[in-house]
PDB file of N, CA and C in Angstrom:
ATOM      1  N   SER Y 190       0.840  -1.193   0.000  1.00  0.00           N
ATOM      2  CA  SER Y 190       0.000   0.000   0.000  1.00  0.00           C
ATOM      3  C   SER Y 190       0.878   1.247   0.000  1.00  0.00           C
ATOM      4  N   ARG Y 191       0.279   2.385  -0.248  1.00  0.00           N
ATOM      5  CA  ARG Y 191       1.056   3.623  -0.257  1.00  0.00           C
ATOM      6  C   ARG Y 191       1.646   3.898   1.122  1.00  0.00           C
ATOM      7  N   ALA Y 192       0.881   3.595   2.179  1.00  0.00           N
ATOM      8  CA  ALA Y 192       1.377   3.815   3.537  1.00  0.00           C
ATOM      9  C   ALA Y 192       2.633   2.992   3.784  1.00  0.00           C
ATOM     10  N   HIS Y 193       2.624   1.742   3.321  1.00  0.00           N
ATOM     11  CA  HIS Y 193       3.788   0.874   3.518  1.00  0.00           C
ATOM     12  C   HIS Y 193       4.998   1.437   2.788  1.00  0.00           C
ATOM     13  N   VAL Y 194       4.779   1.966   1.593  1.00  0.00           N
ATOM     14  CA  VAL Y 194       5.885   2.547   0.820  1.00  0.00           C
ATOM     15  C   VAL Y 194       6.464   3.745   1.547  1.00  0.00           C
ATOM     16  N   LEU Y 195       5.590   4.612   2.073  1.00  0.00           N
ATOM     17  CA  LEU Y 195       6.066   5.796   2.796  1.00  0.00           C
ATOM     18  C   LEU Y 195       6.863   5.389   4.024  1.00  0.00           C
ATOM     19  N   LEU Y 196       6.364   4.373   4.743  1.00  0.00           N
ATOM     20  CA  LEU Y 196       7.091   3.918   5.924  1.00  0.00           C
ATOM     21  C   LEU Y 196       8.444   3.348   5.534  1.00  0.00           C
ATOM     22  N   SER Y 197       8.477   2.595   4.449  1.00  0.00           N
ATOM     23  CA  SER Y 197       9.739   2.011   4.001  1.00  0.00           C
ATOM     24  C   SER Y 197      10.735   3.103   3.633  1.00  0.00           C
ATOM     25  N   LEU Y 198      10.255   4.129   2.945  1.00  0.00           N
ATOM     26  CA  LEU Y 198      11.137   5.231   2.560  1.00  0.00           C
ATOM     27  C   LEU Y 198      11.647   5.964   3.788  1.00  0.00           C
ATOM     28  N   SER Y 199      10.760   6.202   4.756  1.00  0.00           N
ATOM     29  CA  SER Y 199      11.146   6.976   5.932  1.00  0.00           C
ATOM     30  C   SER Y 199      12.107   6.206   6.824  1.00  0.00           C
ATOM     31  N   ARG Y 200      12.169   4.882   6.656  1.00  0.00           N
ATOM     32  CA  ARG Y 200      13.028   4.066   7.511  1.00  0.00           C
ATOM     33  C   ARG Y 200      14.365   3.709   6.861  1.00  0.00           C
ATOM     34  N   GLN Y 201      14.594   4.212   5.651  1.00  0.00           N
ATOM     35  CA  GLN Y 201      15.877   3.927   5.007  1.00  0.00           C
ATOM     36  C   GLN Y 201      17.002   4.550   5.826  1.00  0.00           C
ATOM     37  N   ASP Y 202      18.139   3.834   5.907  1.00  0.00           N
ATOM     38  CA  ASP Y 202      19.263   4.308   6.711  1.00  0.00           C
ATOM     39  C   ASP Y 202      19.699   5.696   6.275  1.00  0.00           C
ATOM     40  N   GLY Y 203      19.745   6.626   7.232  1.00  0.00           N
ATOM     41  CA  GLY Y 203      20.307   7.939   6.968  1.00  0.00           C
ATOM     42  C   GLY Y 203      19.351   8.942   6.363  1.00  0.00           C
ATOM     43  N   ILE Y 204      18.147   8.515   5.968  1.00  0.00           N
ATOM     44  CA  ILE Y 204      17.261   9.467   5.287  1.00  0.00           C
ATOM     45  C   ILE Y 204      16.836  10.590   6.237  1.00  0.00           C
ATOM     46  N   GLU Y 205      16.762  10.300   7.537  1.00  0.00           N
ATOM     47  CA  GLU Y 205      16.355  11.324   8.490  1.00  0.00           C
ATOM     48  C   GLU Y 205      17.306  12.518   8.468  1.00  0.00           C
ATOM     49  N   GLN Y 206      18.599  12.239   8.283  1.00  0.00           N
ATOM     50  CA  GLN Y 206      19.574  13.324   8.290  1.00  0.00           C
ATOM     51  C   GLN Y 206      19.430  14.223   7.061  1.00  0.00           C
ATOM     52  N   HIS Y 207      18.786  13.721   6.014  1.00  0.00           N
ATOM     53  CA  HIS Y 207      18.697  14.474   4.765  1.00  0.00           C
ATOM     54  C   HIS Y 207      17.336  15.143   4.589  1.00  0.00           C
ATOM     55  N   MET Y 208      16.445  14.948   5.563  1.00  0.00           N
ATOM     56  CA  MET Y 208      15.120  15.559   5.470  1.00  0.00           C
ATOM     57  C   MET Y 208      14.998  16.679   6.490  1.00  0.00           C
ATOM     58  N   ASP Y 209      14.568  17.861   6.041  1.00  0.00           N
ATOM     59  CA  ASP Y 209      14.333  18.939   6.986  1.00  0.00           C
ATOM     60  C   ASP Y 209      12.948  18.756   7.615  1.00  0.00           C
ATOM     61  N   PHE Y 210      12.610  19.636   8.550  1.00  0.00           N
ATOM     62  CA  PHE Y 210      11.348  19.478   9.270  1.00  0.00           C
ATOM     63  C   PHE Y 210      10.157  19.516   8.318  1.00  0.00           C
ATOM     64  N   GLU Y 211      10.197  20.420   7.352  1.00  0.00           N
ATOM     65  CA  GLU Y 211       9.063  20.553   6.434  1.00  0.00           C
ATOM     66  C   GLU Y 211       8.848  19.273   5.645  1.00  0.00           C
ATOM     67  N   SER Y 212       9.935  18.633   5.238  1.00  0.00           N
ATOM     68  CA  SER Y 212       9.822  17.381   4.491  1.00  0.00           C
ATOM     69  C   SER Y 212       9.215  16.291   5.362  1.00  0.00           C
ATOM     70  N   ARG Y 213       9.650  16.227   6.623  1.00  0.00           N
ATOM     71  CA  ARG Y 213       9.090  15.214   7.528  1.00  0.00           C
ATOM     72  C   ARG Y 213       7.613  15.477   7.767  1.00  0.00           C
ATOM     73  N   TYR Y 214       7.242  16.755   7.931  1.00  0.00           N
ATOM     74  CA  TYR Y 214       5.853  17.102   8.180  1.00  0.00           C
ATOM     75  C   TYR Y 214       4.992  16.718   6.985  1.00  0.00           C
ATOM     76  N   THR Y 215       5.501  16.964   5.782  1.00  0.00           N
ATOM     77  CA  THR Y 215       4.776  16.583   4.569  1.00  0.00           C
ATOM     78  C   THR Y 215       4.592  15.071   4.513  1.00  0.00           C
ATOM     79  N   LEU Y 216       5.638  14.326   4.889  1.00  0.00           N
ATOM     80  CA  LEU Y 216       5.551  12.871   4.897  1.00  0.00           C
ATOM     81  C   LEU Y 216       4.480  12.410   5.885  1.00  0.00           C
ATOM     82  N   LEU Y 217       4.421  13.072   7.051  1.00  0.00           N
ATOM     83  CA  LEU Y 217       3.399  12.731   8.038  1.00  0.00           C
ATOM     84  C   LEU Y 217       2.010  13.009   7.482  1.00  0.00           C
ATOM     85  N   GLN Y 218       1.862  14.125   6.779  1.00  0.00           N
ATOM     86  CA  GLN Y 218       0.559  14.451   6.204  1.00  0.00           C
ATOM     87  C   GLN Y 218       0.145  13.412   5.167  1.00  0.00           C
ATOM     88  N   LEU Y 219       1.086  13.011   4.319  1.00  0.00           N
ATOM     89  CA  LEU Y 219       0.787  12.001   3.305  1.00  0.00           C
ATOM     90  C   LEU Y 219       0.418  10.676   3.961  1.00  0.00           C
ATOM     91  N   PHE Y 220       1.160  10.311   5.013  1.00  0.00           N
ATOM     92  CA  PHE Y 220       0.868   9.068   5.711  1.00  0.00           C
ATOM     93  C   PHE Y 220      -0.510   9.131   6.364  1.00  0.00           C
ATOM     94  N   ALA Y 221      -0.838  10.291   6.942  1.00  0.00           N
ATOM     95  CA  ALA Y 221      -2.126  10.447   7.614  1.00  0.00           C
ATOM     96  C   ALA Y 221      -3.279  10.245   6.638  1.00  0.00           C
ATOM     97  N   GLU Y 222      -3.070  10.651   5.385  1.00  0.00           N
ATOM     98  CA  GLU Y 222      -4.130  10.516   4.386  1.00  0.00           C
ATOM     99  C   GLU Y 222      -4.433   9.056   4.080  1.00  0.00           C
ATOM    100  N   THR Y 223      -3.491   8.152   4.392  1.00  0.00           N
ATOM    101  CA  THR Y 223      -3.684   6.742   4.067  1.00  0.00           C
ATOM    102  C   THR Y 223      -4.311   5.974   5.227  1.00  0.00           C
ATOM    103  N   THR Y 224      -4.465   6.648   6.373  1.00  0.00           N
ATOM    104  CA  THR Y 224      -4.972   5.964   7.553  1.00  0.00           C
ATOM    105  C   THR Y 224      -6.392   6.404   7.870  1.00  0.00           C
ATOM    106  N   SER Y 225      -7.048   5.656   8.723  1.00  0.00           N
ATOM    107  CA  SER Y 225      -8.375   6.046   9.179  1.00  0.00           C
ATOM    108  C   SER Y 225      -8.240   7.188  10.179  1.00  0.00           C
ATOM    109  N   SER Y 226      -9.337   7.822  10.524  1.00  0.00           N
ATOM    110  CA  SER Y 226      -9.289   8.947  11.457  1.00  0.00           C
ATOM    111  C   SER Y 226      -8.764   8.492  12.821  1.00  0.00           C
ATOM    112  N   GLU Y 227      -9.107   7.268  13.220  1.00  0.00           N
ATOM    113  CA  GLU Y 227      -8.641   6.767  14.512  1.00  0.00           C
ATOM    114  C   GLU Y 227      -7.127   6.587  14.495  1.00  0.00           C
ATOM    115  N   GLU Y 228      -6.610   5.958  13.439  1.00  0.00           N
ATOM    116  CA  GLU Y 228      -5.169   5.757  13.328  1.00  0.00           C
ATOM    117  C   GLU Y 228      -4.454   7.096  13.208  1.00  0.00           C
ATOM    118  N   HIS Y 229      -5.104   8.054  12.549  1.00  0.00           N
ATOM    119  CA  HIS Y 229      -4.531   9.391  12.397  1.00  0.00           C
ATOM    120  C   HIS Y 229      -4.289  10.003  13.769  1.00  0.00           C
ATOM    121  N   CYS Y 230      -5.264   9.874  14.666  1.00  0.00           N
ATOM    122  CA  CYS Y 230      -5.114  10.430  16.007  1.00  0.00           C
ATOM    123  C   CYS Y 230      -3.954   9.755  16.734  1.00  0.00           C
ATOM    124  N   ILE Y 231      -3.837   8.446  16.574  1.00  0.00           N
ATOM    125  CA  ILE Y 231      -2.773   7.703  17.248  1.00  0.00           C
ATOM    126  C   ILE Y 231      -1.406   8.102  16.694  1.00  0.00           C
ATOM    127  N   SER Y 232      -1.287   8.214  15.380  1.00  0.00           N
ATOM    128  CA  SER Y 232       0.012   8.487  14.767  1.00  0.00           C
ATOM    129  C   SER Y 232       0.499   9.893  15.091  1.00  0.00           C
ATOM    130  N   PHE Y 233      -0.429  10.817  15.404  1.00  0.00           N
ATOM    131  CA  PHE Y 233      -0.032  12.180  15.728  1.00  0.00           C
ATOM    132  C   PHE Y 233      -0.047  12.437  17.238  1.00  0.00           C
ATOM    133  N   GLU Y 234      -0.199  11.372  18.020  1.00  0.00           N
ATOM    134  CA  GLU Y 234      -0.215  11.537  19.466  1.00  0.00           C
ATOM    135  C   GLU Y 234       1.114  12.127  19.930  1.00  0.00           C
ATOM    136  N   GLY Y 235       1.056  13.174  20.743  1.00  0.00           N
ATOM    137  CA  GLY Y 235       2.271  13.791  21.255  1.00  0.00           C
ATOM    138  C   GLY Y 235       2.834  14.859  20.345  1.00  0.00           C
ATOM    139  N   ILE Y 236       2.283  15.006  19.144  1.00  0.00           N
ATOM    140  CA  ILE Y 236       2.749  16.049  18.227  1.00  0.00           C
ATOM    141  C   ILE Y 236       1.754  17.201  18.266  1.00  0.00           C
ATOM    142  N   HIS Y 237       2.234  18.380  18.665  1.00  0.00           N
ATOM    143  CA  HIS Y 237       1.344  19.529  18.801  1.00  0.00           C
ATOM    144  C   HIS Y 237       1.281  20.280  17.475  1.00  0.00           C
ATOM    145  N   LEU Y 238       0.141  20.164  16.803  1.00  0.00           N
ATOM    146  CA  LEU Y 238      -0.027  20.837  15.523  1.00  0.00           C
ATOM    147  C   LEU Y 238      -0.678  22.202  15.745  1.00  0.00           C
ATOM    148  N   PRO Y 239      -0.295  23.209  14.966  1.00  0.00           N
ATOM    149  CA  PRO Y 239      -0.925  24.538  15.090  1.00  0.00           C
ATOM    150  C   PRO Y 239      -2.405  24.465  14.756  1.00  0.00           C
ATOM    151  N   GLN Y 240      -3.194  25.230  15.467  1.00  0.00           N
ATOM    152  CA  GLN Y 240      -4.638  25.206  15.248  1.00  0.00           C
ATOM    153  C   GLN Y 240      -5.137  26.589  14.834  1.00  0.00           C
TER     154      GLN Y 240
END
């Protein structure tokens, strides 16, 4: 699934060092779109998003 692909990409060795915050945030948004609303709440637990 697309979610699995995004997770695989985000877990590649060293990719974290090459992604700035905006890129990570975009990845989180894309991942959130692939999940249900319940999973979305869980995946963003502890992350304070601007309202």
